[in-house]
Short mmCIF file of C-alpha atoms in Angstrom, two decimals:
data_model
loop_
_atom_site.label_atom_id
_atom_site.label_comp_id
_atom_site.label_asym_id
_atom_site.label_seq_id
_atom_site.Cartn_x
_atom_site.Cartn_y
_atom_site.Cartn_z
CA MET A 1 -93.29 -28.04 53.92
CA SER A 2 -95.71 -31.08 54.75
CA LEU A 3 -99.19 -30.95 53.51
CA ASP A 4 -100.34 -33.70 56.36
CA TRP A 5 -101.93 -31.17 58.30
CA ILE A 6 -104.59 -30.32 55.64
CA TYR A 7 -104.96 -34.16 55.00
CA TRP A 8 -105.75 -34.47 58.46
CA ALA A 9 -108.10 -31.50 58.53
CA ILE A 10 -110.37 -32.60 55.88
CA SER A 11 -110.55 -36.35 56.24
CA TRP A 12 -111.47 -35.87 59.80
CA ILE A 13 -114.55 -33.78 58.14
CA LEU A 14 -114.98 -35.56 55.95
CA LEU A 15 -115.59 -38.79 58.31
CA ARG A 16 -117.98 -36.94 61.05
CA TRP A 17 -120.02 -35.95 58.62
CA HIS A 18 -120.45 -39.50 57.29
CA SER A 19 -120.63 -40.48 60.71
CA LEU A 20 -123.70 -38.41 60.71
CA TRP A 21 -125.10 -40.02 58.33
CA ASP A 22 -124.49 -43.45 58.90
CA ALA A 23 -125.67 -42.72 61.86
CA ILE A 24 -129.35 -41.83 60.50
CA GLY A 25 -129.60 -44.85 58.17
CA VAL A 26 -128.74 -42.65 55.09
CA SER A 27 -125.61 -44.86 53.68
CA ALA A 28 -127.81 -48.21 53.74
CA GLY A 29 -127.37 -49.20 50.33
CA GLN A 30 -126.92 -47.54 46.52
CA VAL A 31 -130.07 -45.53 45.80
CA ILE A 32 -130.57 -44.56 41.99
CA GLY A 33 -126.56 -45.99 42.02
CA THR A 34 -125.95 -43.63 44.80
CA ASN A 35 -124.35 -44.10 48.16
CA TRP A 36 -125.46 -41.17 49.50
CA ALA A 37 -124.16 -40.46 52.64
CA TRP A 38 -120.77 -40.22 50.81
CA ILE A 39 -122.27 -37.36 48.57
CA LEU A 40 -123.88 -36.08 51.67
CA SER A 41 -120.39 -35.92 53.60
CA ILE A 42 -118.59 -34.05 50.32
CA ILE A 43 -121.37 -31.83 50.08
CA PHE A 44 -121.43 -30.65 53.72
CA LEU A 45 -117.73 -30.38 53.81
CA VAL A 46 -118.45 -27.57 51.68
CA VAL A 47 -121.29 -26.24 53.96
CA THR A 48 -118.21 -26.46 57.26
CA VAL A 49 -115.81 -24.62 55.60
CA ARG A 50 -118.00 -21.83 53.99
CA VAL A 51 -119.44 -20.96 57.27
CA ILE A 52 -116.14 -20.75 58.93
CA LEU A 53 -115.09 -18.68 56.24
CA PHE A 54 -117.90 -16.26 56.18
CA PRO A 55 -116.63 -13.23 58.39
CA ILE A 56 -113.67 -13.21 56.01
CA PHE A 57 -116.26 -13.02 52.82
CA VAL A 58 -118.06 -10.15 54.60
CA LYS A 59 -114.65 -8.51 54.92
CA GLN A 60 -113.72 -9.09 51.34
CA ILE A 61 -117.29 -7.11 49.89
CA LYS A 62 -116.57 -4.20 52.59
CA SER A 63 -113.37 -4.42 51.07
CA GLN A 64 -114.51 -4.32 47.60
CA ARG A 65 -116.66 -1.79 48.98
CA ALA A 66 -113.92 1.04 50.18
CA MET A 67 -112.39 0.29 47.02
CA GLN A 68 -114.80 1.31 44.93
CA ALA A 69 -115.90 4.39 46.57
CA LEU A 70 -111.48 4.98 46.03
CA GLN A 71 -112.06 5.08 42.10
CA PRO A 72 -112.33 9.32 41.72
CA LYS A 73 -109.46 9.26 44.08
CA VAL A 74 -107.40 6.51 41.82
CA LYS A 75 -108.81 8.25 38.53
CA GLU A 76 -107.21 11.52 39.62
CA LEU A 77 -104.23 9.98 40.71
CA GLN A 78 -103.75 8.01 37.04
CA GLU A 79 -104.38 11.40 35.12
CA LYS A 80 -102.38 13.53 37.37
CA HIS A 81 -99.10 10.22 37.13
CA LYS A 82 -99.75 9.75 33.85
CA GLY A 83 -96.54 7.99 32.48
CA ASP A 84 -94.66 7.73 35.75
CA ARG A 85 -95.72 3.98 36.69
CA GLU A 86 -93.58 4.19 39.87
CA THR A 87 -95.16 7.32 41.15
CA LEU A 88 -98.33 6.06 40.59
CA GLN A 89 -98.44 2.68 42.51
CA LYS A 90 -96.72 4.24 45.33
CA GLU A 91 -99.41 7.01 45.48
CA MET A 92 -102.04 4.49 45.22
CA MET A 93 -100.37 2.71 48.26
CA GLU A 94 -100.65 5.42 50.17
CA LEU A 95 -103.75 6.46 49.56
CA TYR A 96 -105.25 2.82 50.34
CA ARG A 97 -103.06 2.33 53.42
CA LYS A 98 -104.89 6.04 54.68
CA GLU A 99 -108.02 5.15 53.60
CA LYS A 100 -107.69 1.33 55.79
CA ALA A 101 -108.79 -0.21 51.85
CA ASN A 102 -107.00 -4.17 50.66
CA PRO A 103 -107.09 -4.99 47.69
CA LEU A 104 -105.73 -8.18 47.92
CA MET A 105 -109.02 -8.85 50.43
CA GLY A 106 -110.72 -9.34 47.29
CA CYS A 107 -109.00 -12.63 46.24
CA LEU A 108 -108.59 -13.68 50.05
CA PRO A 109 -111.26 -16.49 50.35
CA MET A 110 -110.58 -17.82 47.14
CA PHE A 111 -107.31 -17.80 48.73
CA LEU A 112 -108.07 -20.20 51.97
CA GLN A 113 -110.30 -22.30 50.08
CA ILE A 114 -107.58 -23.44 47.85
CA PRO A 115 -106.12 -25.89 50.66
CA VAL A 116 -109.24 -27.41 51.13
CA PHE A 117 -109.21 -28.43 47.38
CA LEU A 118 -106.14 -29.51 47.57
CA GLY A 119 -106.53 -31.83 50.72
CA LEU A 120 -109.74 -33.07 49.04
CA PHE A 121 -107.92 -33.71 45.88
CA HIS A 122 -105.33 -35.48 47.46
CA THR A 123 -108.17 -37.60 49.99
CA LEU A 124 -110.19 -38.52 46.65
CA LYS A 125 -107.43 -39.71 44.82
CA ARG A 126 -106.38 -41.70 46.98
CA LEU A 127 -109.50 -43.97 47.16
CA HIS A 128 -108.37 -46.67 45.02
CA PRO A 129 -109.31 -50.19 46.23
CA THR A 130 -105.69 -51.25 45.42
CA ASN A 131 -103.97 -48.90 47.37
CA PRO A 132 -102.01 -50.45 50.27
CA TYR A 133 -102.01 -47.21 52.74
CA LYS A 134 -105.78 -47.23 53.78
CA ASP A 135 -105.08 -46.54 57.24
CA LEU A 136 -103.86 -43.04 56.59
CA TYR A 137 -105.05 -39.33 58.20
CA GLY A 138 -107.63 -41.17 60.92
CA TRP A 139 -109.10 -43.62 57.99
CA THR A 140 -109.72 -46.68 59.17
CA VAL A 141 -109.69 -49.94 56.83
CA GLY A 142 -113.38 -50.59 56.23
CA GLN A 143 -114.18 -46.72 55.68
CA PHE A 144 -111.33 -46.60 53.56
CA ASP A 145 -113.07 -49.53 51.27
CA ASN A 146 -116.17 -48.28 52.00
CA ALA A 147 -115.52 -44.80 50.32
CA ALA A 148 -113.68 -46.06 47.02
CA ASN A 149 -116.69 -48.07 46.44
CA ALA A 150 -118.56 -44.95 46.86
CA LYS A 151 -120.61 -43.85 43.95
CA LEU A 152 -122.67 -41.26 41.63
CA PHE A 153 -125.20 -42.99 39.26
CA ASN A 154 -122.67 -46.00 39.18
CA ALA A 155 -119.94 -43.60 38.96
CA PRO A 156 -117.71 -44.31 41.30
CA ILE A 157 -116.21 -40.58 43.09
CA SER A 158 -112.82 -41.30 42.65
CA GLY A 159 -113.22 -42.00 39.37
CA ARG A 160 -112.44 -38.90 36.15
CA PHE A 161 -113.22 -38.14 32.56
CA GLY A 162 -109.56 -38.79 32.05
CA SER A 163 -108.95 -42.13 33.37
CA THR A 164 -107.85 -44.85 31.61
CA ALA A 165 -110.05 -48.27 30.65
CA THR A 166 -107.62 -50.05 33.36
CA GLU A 167 -108.19 -47.50 35.99
CA LEU A 168 -111.93 -47.75 35.98
CA ALA A 169 -111.72 -51.68 35.20
CA ASN A 170 -110.23 -51.81 39.22
CA LEU A 171 -112.87 -49.60 40.07
CA GLY A 172 -115.47 -52.04 38.82
CA ALA A 173 -116.84 -48.90 37.04
CA SER A 174 -117.68 -48.76 32.78
CA THR A 175 -115.86 -46.25 31.29
CA THR A 176 -119.11 -44.60 29.35
CA THR A 177 -120.84 -44.45 32.57
CA VAL A 178 -118.05 -42.30 33.95
CA LYS A 179 -116.86 -40.30 31.15
CA ILE A 180 -121.30 -38.84 30.64
CA VAL A 181 -121.43 -38.43 34.83
CA ALA A 182 -117.71 -36.67 34.71
CA GLY A 183 -118.46 -34.98 31.73
CA ILE A 184 -122.02 -33.55 32.63
CA LEU A 185 -120.28 -32.03 36.30
CA VAL A 186 -117.20 -30.92 34.34
CA ALA A 187 -119.85 -28.37 32.46
CA ILE A 188 -121.93 -27.72 35.31
CA MET A 189 -118.65 -26.50 36.79
CA ILE A 190 -117.62 -24.17 34.06
CA ALA A 191 -121.23 -23.34 33.79
CA THR A 192 -121.55 -22.13 37.67
CA THR A 193 -117.75 -20.64 37.99
CA TYR A 194 -118.91 -18.14 35.69
CA LEU A 195 -121.76 -17.16 36.69
CA THR A 196 -119.97 -16.76 40.05
CA SER A 197 -117.91 -14.16 39.07
CA ARG A 198 -120.81 -12.81 36.41
CA GLN A 199 -122.74 -11.93 39.46
CA MET A 200 -120.56 -10.14 41.07
CA ILE A 201 -119.48 -7.35 38.46
CA LEU A 202 -123.17 -6.80 37.16
CA LYS A 203 -123.93 -5.79 40.91
CA THR A 204 -120.53 -4.37 41.66
CA GLY A 205 -119.58 -3.24 37.91
CA TRP A 206 -116.09 -2.84 36.03
CA ALA A 207 -113.43 -1.88 38.14
CA GLU A 208 -111.44 1.39 37.01
CA ASP A 209 -108.13 0.14 38.11
CA PRO A 210 -106.32 -1.89 34.98
CA GLN A 211 -104.78 -4.38 37.02
CA GLN A 212 -108.40 -4.87 39.28
CA LYS A 213 -109.96 -4.86 35.99
CA MET A 214 -107.59 -7.30 34.20
CA VAL A 215 -108.00 -9.57 37.61
CA GLN A 216 -111.77 -8.96 37.25
CA ARG A 217 -111.22 -10.31 33.22
CA LEU A 218 -109.31 -13.21 34.83
CA MET A 219 -112.36 -14.53 36.98
CA LEU A 220 -114.53 -14.06 34.22
CA TYR A 221 -113.36 -15.77 31.39
CA GLY A 222 -109.53 -17.31 32.25
CA ILE A 223 -110.61 -19.76 34.78
CA PRO A 224 -113.87 -21.39 33.49
CA VAL A 225 -111.78 -21.71 30.19
CA SER A 226 -108.64 -23.41 31.92
CA LEU A 227 -111.47 -26.16 33.37
CA LEU A 228 -112.00 -27.46 30.14
CA VAL A 229 -108.78 -29.23 31.07
CA SER A 230 -108.40 -29.08 34.10
CA GLY A 231 -111.71 -30.58 34.49
CA SER A 232 -110.54 -34.21 33.35
CA ILE A 233 -107.95 -34.90 35.91
CA PHE A 234 -110.27 -34.07 38.95
CA PRO A 235 -112.20 -36.96 40.80
CA ILE A 236 -115.86 -36.74 40.59
CA GLY A 237 -116.25 -36.59 44.15
CA VAL A 238 -113.77 -33.22 43.97
CA ILE A 239 -116.07 -31.51 41.18
CA ILE A 240 -118.67 -32.27 43.45
CA TYR A 241 -117.20 -30.41 46.24
CA TRP A 242 -116.41 -27.13 43.34
CA VAL A 243 -120.14 -27.13 41.92
CA THR A 244 -121.34 -27.34 45.55
CA ASN A 245 -118.87 -24.27 46.28
CA ASN A 246 -120.26 -22.39 43.36
CA LEU A 247 -123.80 -22.45 44.18
CA PHE A 248 -122.93 -21.80 47.79
CA THR A 249 -121.39 -18.92 46.44
CA LEU A 250 -124.13 -17.77 43.82
CA ALA A 251 -126.63 -17.84 47.35
CA GLN A 252 -124.12 -16.16 49.69
CA GLN A 253 -123.27 -13.55 47.40
CA GLN A 254 -126.93 -12.37 46.59
CA TRP A 255 -127.58 -12.23 49.99
CA VAL A 256 -124.71 -10.15 50.74
CA LEU A 257 -124.96 -7.88 47.83
CA ARG A 258 -128.39 -7.15 49.19
CA LYS A 259 -126.99 -6.47 52.92
CA PHE A 260 -124.38 -4.33 51.54
CA PRO A 261 -125.37 -2.64 48.78
CA PRO A 262 -122.54 -1.02 45.97
CA PRO A 263 -122.12 2.70 46.43
CA PRO A 264 -125.25 5.21 44.49
CA THR A 265 -122.18 6.16 42.28
CA ILE A 266 -121.15 2.76 41.52
CA ALA A 267 -125.14 1.66 40.44
CA LYS A 268 -125.35 4.26 38.47
CA ALA A 269 -122.23 3.62 36.19
CA THR A 270 -123.91 0.10 35.87
CA ALA A 271 -127.20 1.82 35.02
CA LYS A 272 -125.44 3.78 32.45
CA ALA A 273 -123.66 1.00 30.86
CA ALA A 274 -126.52 -0.95 29.97
CA PRO A 275 -127.80 -0.93 26.41
CA ALA A 276 -131.27 1.26 25.80
CA LYS A 277 -133.99 0.18 25.55
CA THR A 278 -136.05 0.38 22.08
CA PRO A 279 -138.98 2.77 21.81
CA ALA A 280 -142.16 1.19 22.28
CA THR A 281 -145.40 2.50 19.98
CA PRO A 282 -147.67 4.68 20.81
CA THR A 283 -150.09 1.91 21.69
CA GLY A 284 -147.32 0.04 23.75
CA ARG A 285 -147.35 -2.79 21.55
CA GLY A 286 -144.43 -2.97 20.48
CA PRO A 287 -141.20 -1.23 19.20
CA VAL A 288 -141.55 1.57 16.20
CA LYS A 289 -140.05 0.23 12.92
CA PRO A 290 -137.70 2.56 11.29
CA ALA A 291 -139.74 2.96 8.05
CA ARG A 292 -142.91 3.49 9.87
CA ALA A 293 -141.03 6.22 12.23
CA ALA A 294 -139.94 8.60 9.59
CA ALA A 295 -143.57 7.99 7.39
CA ALA A 296 -145.00 8.82 10.78
CA LYS A 297 -142.58 12.07 11.62
CA ALA A 298 -143.04 13.14 7.45
CA GLN A 299 -146.86 13.00 8.06
CA ALA A 300 -147.17 15.22 11.34
CA ALA A 301 -144.73 17.72 9.38
CA THR A 302 -146.87 18.03 6.77
CA ALA A 303 -150.04 18.04 8.78
CA GLU A 304 -148.17 20.93 10.93
CA PRO A 305 -148.64 23.64 8.20
CA ALA A 306 -152.70 22.71 7.86
CA LYS A 307 -153.51 23.08 11.31
CA ALA A 308 -151.76 26.28 11.56
CA GLN A 309 -153.73 28.33 8.82
CA PRO A 310 -156.93 28.10 10.85
CA ALA A 311 -155.07 29.59 14.10
CA LYS A 312 -153.01 32.47 11.63
CA ALA A 313 -156.62 33.61 10.25
CA ALA A 314 -158.18 33.91 13.52
CA GLY A 315 -155.38 35.69 14.96
CA LEU A 316 -155.46 38.12 11.52
CA PHE A 317 -159.04 38.72 12.44
CA GLY A 318 -158.67 39.07 16.29
CA ARG A 319 -156.24 41.93 15.07
CA GLY A 320 -158.54 44.02 12.96
CA LYS A 321 -161.28 43.92 15.67
CA ALA A 322 -158.50 45.11 18.20
CA ASN A 323 -157.58 47.94 16.15
CA GLY A 324 -161.63 48.65 15.72
CA ALA A 325 -161.98 47.66 12.77
CA GLU A 326 -165.29 45.00 11.73
CA PRO A 327 -164.27 41.67 11.23
CA VAL A 328 -164.44 40.07 8.00
CA ALA A 329 -166.71 37.25 7.29
CA GLU A 330 -165.72 34.56 6.09
CA PRO A 331 -166.80 33.87 2.11
CA ALA A 332 -166.19 29.84 2.74
CA ALA A 333 -168.28 29.44 6.11
CA GLN A 334 -171.32 31.48 4.47
CA SER A 335 -171.23 29.65 1.49
CA ARG A 336 -171.68 26.63 3.57
CA ALA A 337 -174.36 27.91 5.11
CA VAL A 338 -176.18 28.60 2.26
CA ALA A 339 -175.73 25.33 0.57
CA PRO A 340 -178.44 22.59 0.82
CA LYS A 341 -177.17 19.70 2.78
CA PRO A 342 -176.48 16.68 0.73
CA GLY A 343 -179.86 14.07 -0.48
CA ALA A 344 -182.13 17.45 0.72
CA LYS A 345 -185.12 18.29 -1.54
CA PRO A 346 -184.61 21.69 -3.40
CA VAL A 347 -186.03 24.76 -2.08
CA ASN A 348 -188.13 26.64 -4.04
CA PRO A 349 -188.11 30.11 -3.40
CA LYS A 350 -191.47 31.50 -5.09
CA LYS A 351 -193.93 28.80 -3.05
CA ASN A 352 -193.23 30.15 0.12
CA ARG A 353 -193.39 33.81 -0.79
CA PRO A 354 -197.12 35.82 0.14
CA ALA A 355 -199.43 36.07 -2.42
CA LYS A 356 -199.87 39.82 -4.31
CA ARG A 357 -202.37 41.59 -3.00
CA ARG A 358 -204.87 43.17 -6.11
#
């Protein structure tokens, strides 16, 4: 099957955006070693594709919510048909059909973007000054030469991290400059790819179905790791497209996840999975250290019997009064009342006696 229709479509969108930036004067020379008209054309190619795919993205989120709501029933089927994989698959497919849930809908937007990626990869790969076929897919010779010499911080957008010195010399570029710019972009591409998957998993939780959980792990770890190798063969223009697409995805997912929050059961499960916080001190100044907590607990245990003794004594005297007996005066209290206060002068009992009559 020929992919020329994809190359024509990608080229048409790219050239339309470049014509727009050219009309408003953005493409007049380089600024900071960058031809911003072509960079903006690639960025707004992403915007165009994502706007077209936005309704499908919303359906993807709704399908994921339906799949999450079915997780309790899926778990029951797994327990019921444990060891019988064939029957389990039939029952699960019947459940999905009955509830109108599509497990493949979660990957549909990504699959639809693959042709766009391949079309842009092929288009930018052929942007070489020595390419004799300059007027393919709706390009003019002038547009082709202009794009072939377009740069990002003095690195050609058709250059790659793995390009040879001869290839970069034909593009009029420095090997060091291209490797630095491409290396930074590859690192950003890997980081943003990981964050897009992590954002979705943190909001929706891990799937109960083993197959879906495996897909989540592949999206979270497998794809970013694979970009360490494949990123070296991507032209800089393709990496710009990938990074812009990831940033757009992060913003779009944030909005959609607020608009369509996960089911309460999933939210509670995600909250329970979060690590417990370290208890703070009574003053709220920080976490309680284990040694200090144990000492405080032991001190409270020893102080508790001492506090209980007056209450016990009071209860004993109270019972005596209730039975008709007079309460017994407490000797310690009397001795404290008679004893002089510290620092007071001694009292002479004879001095205050009245004089004897004769």
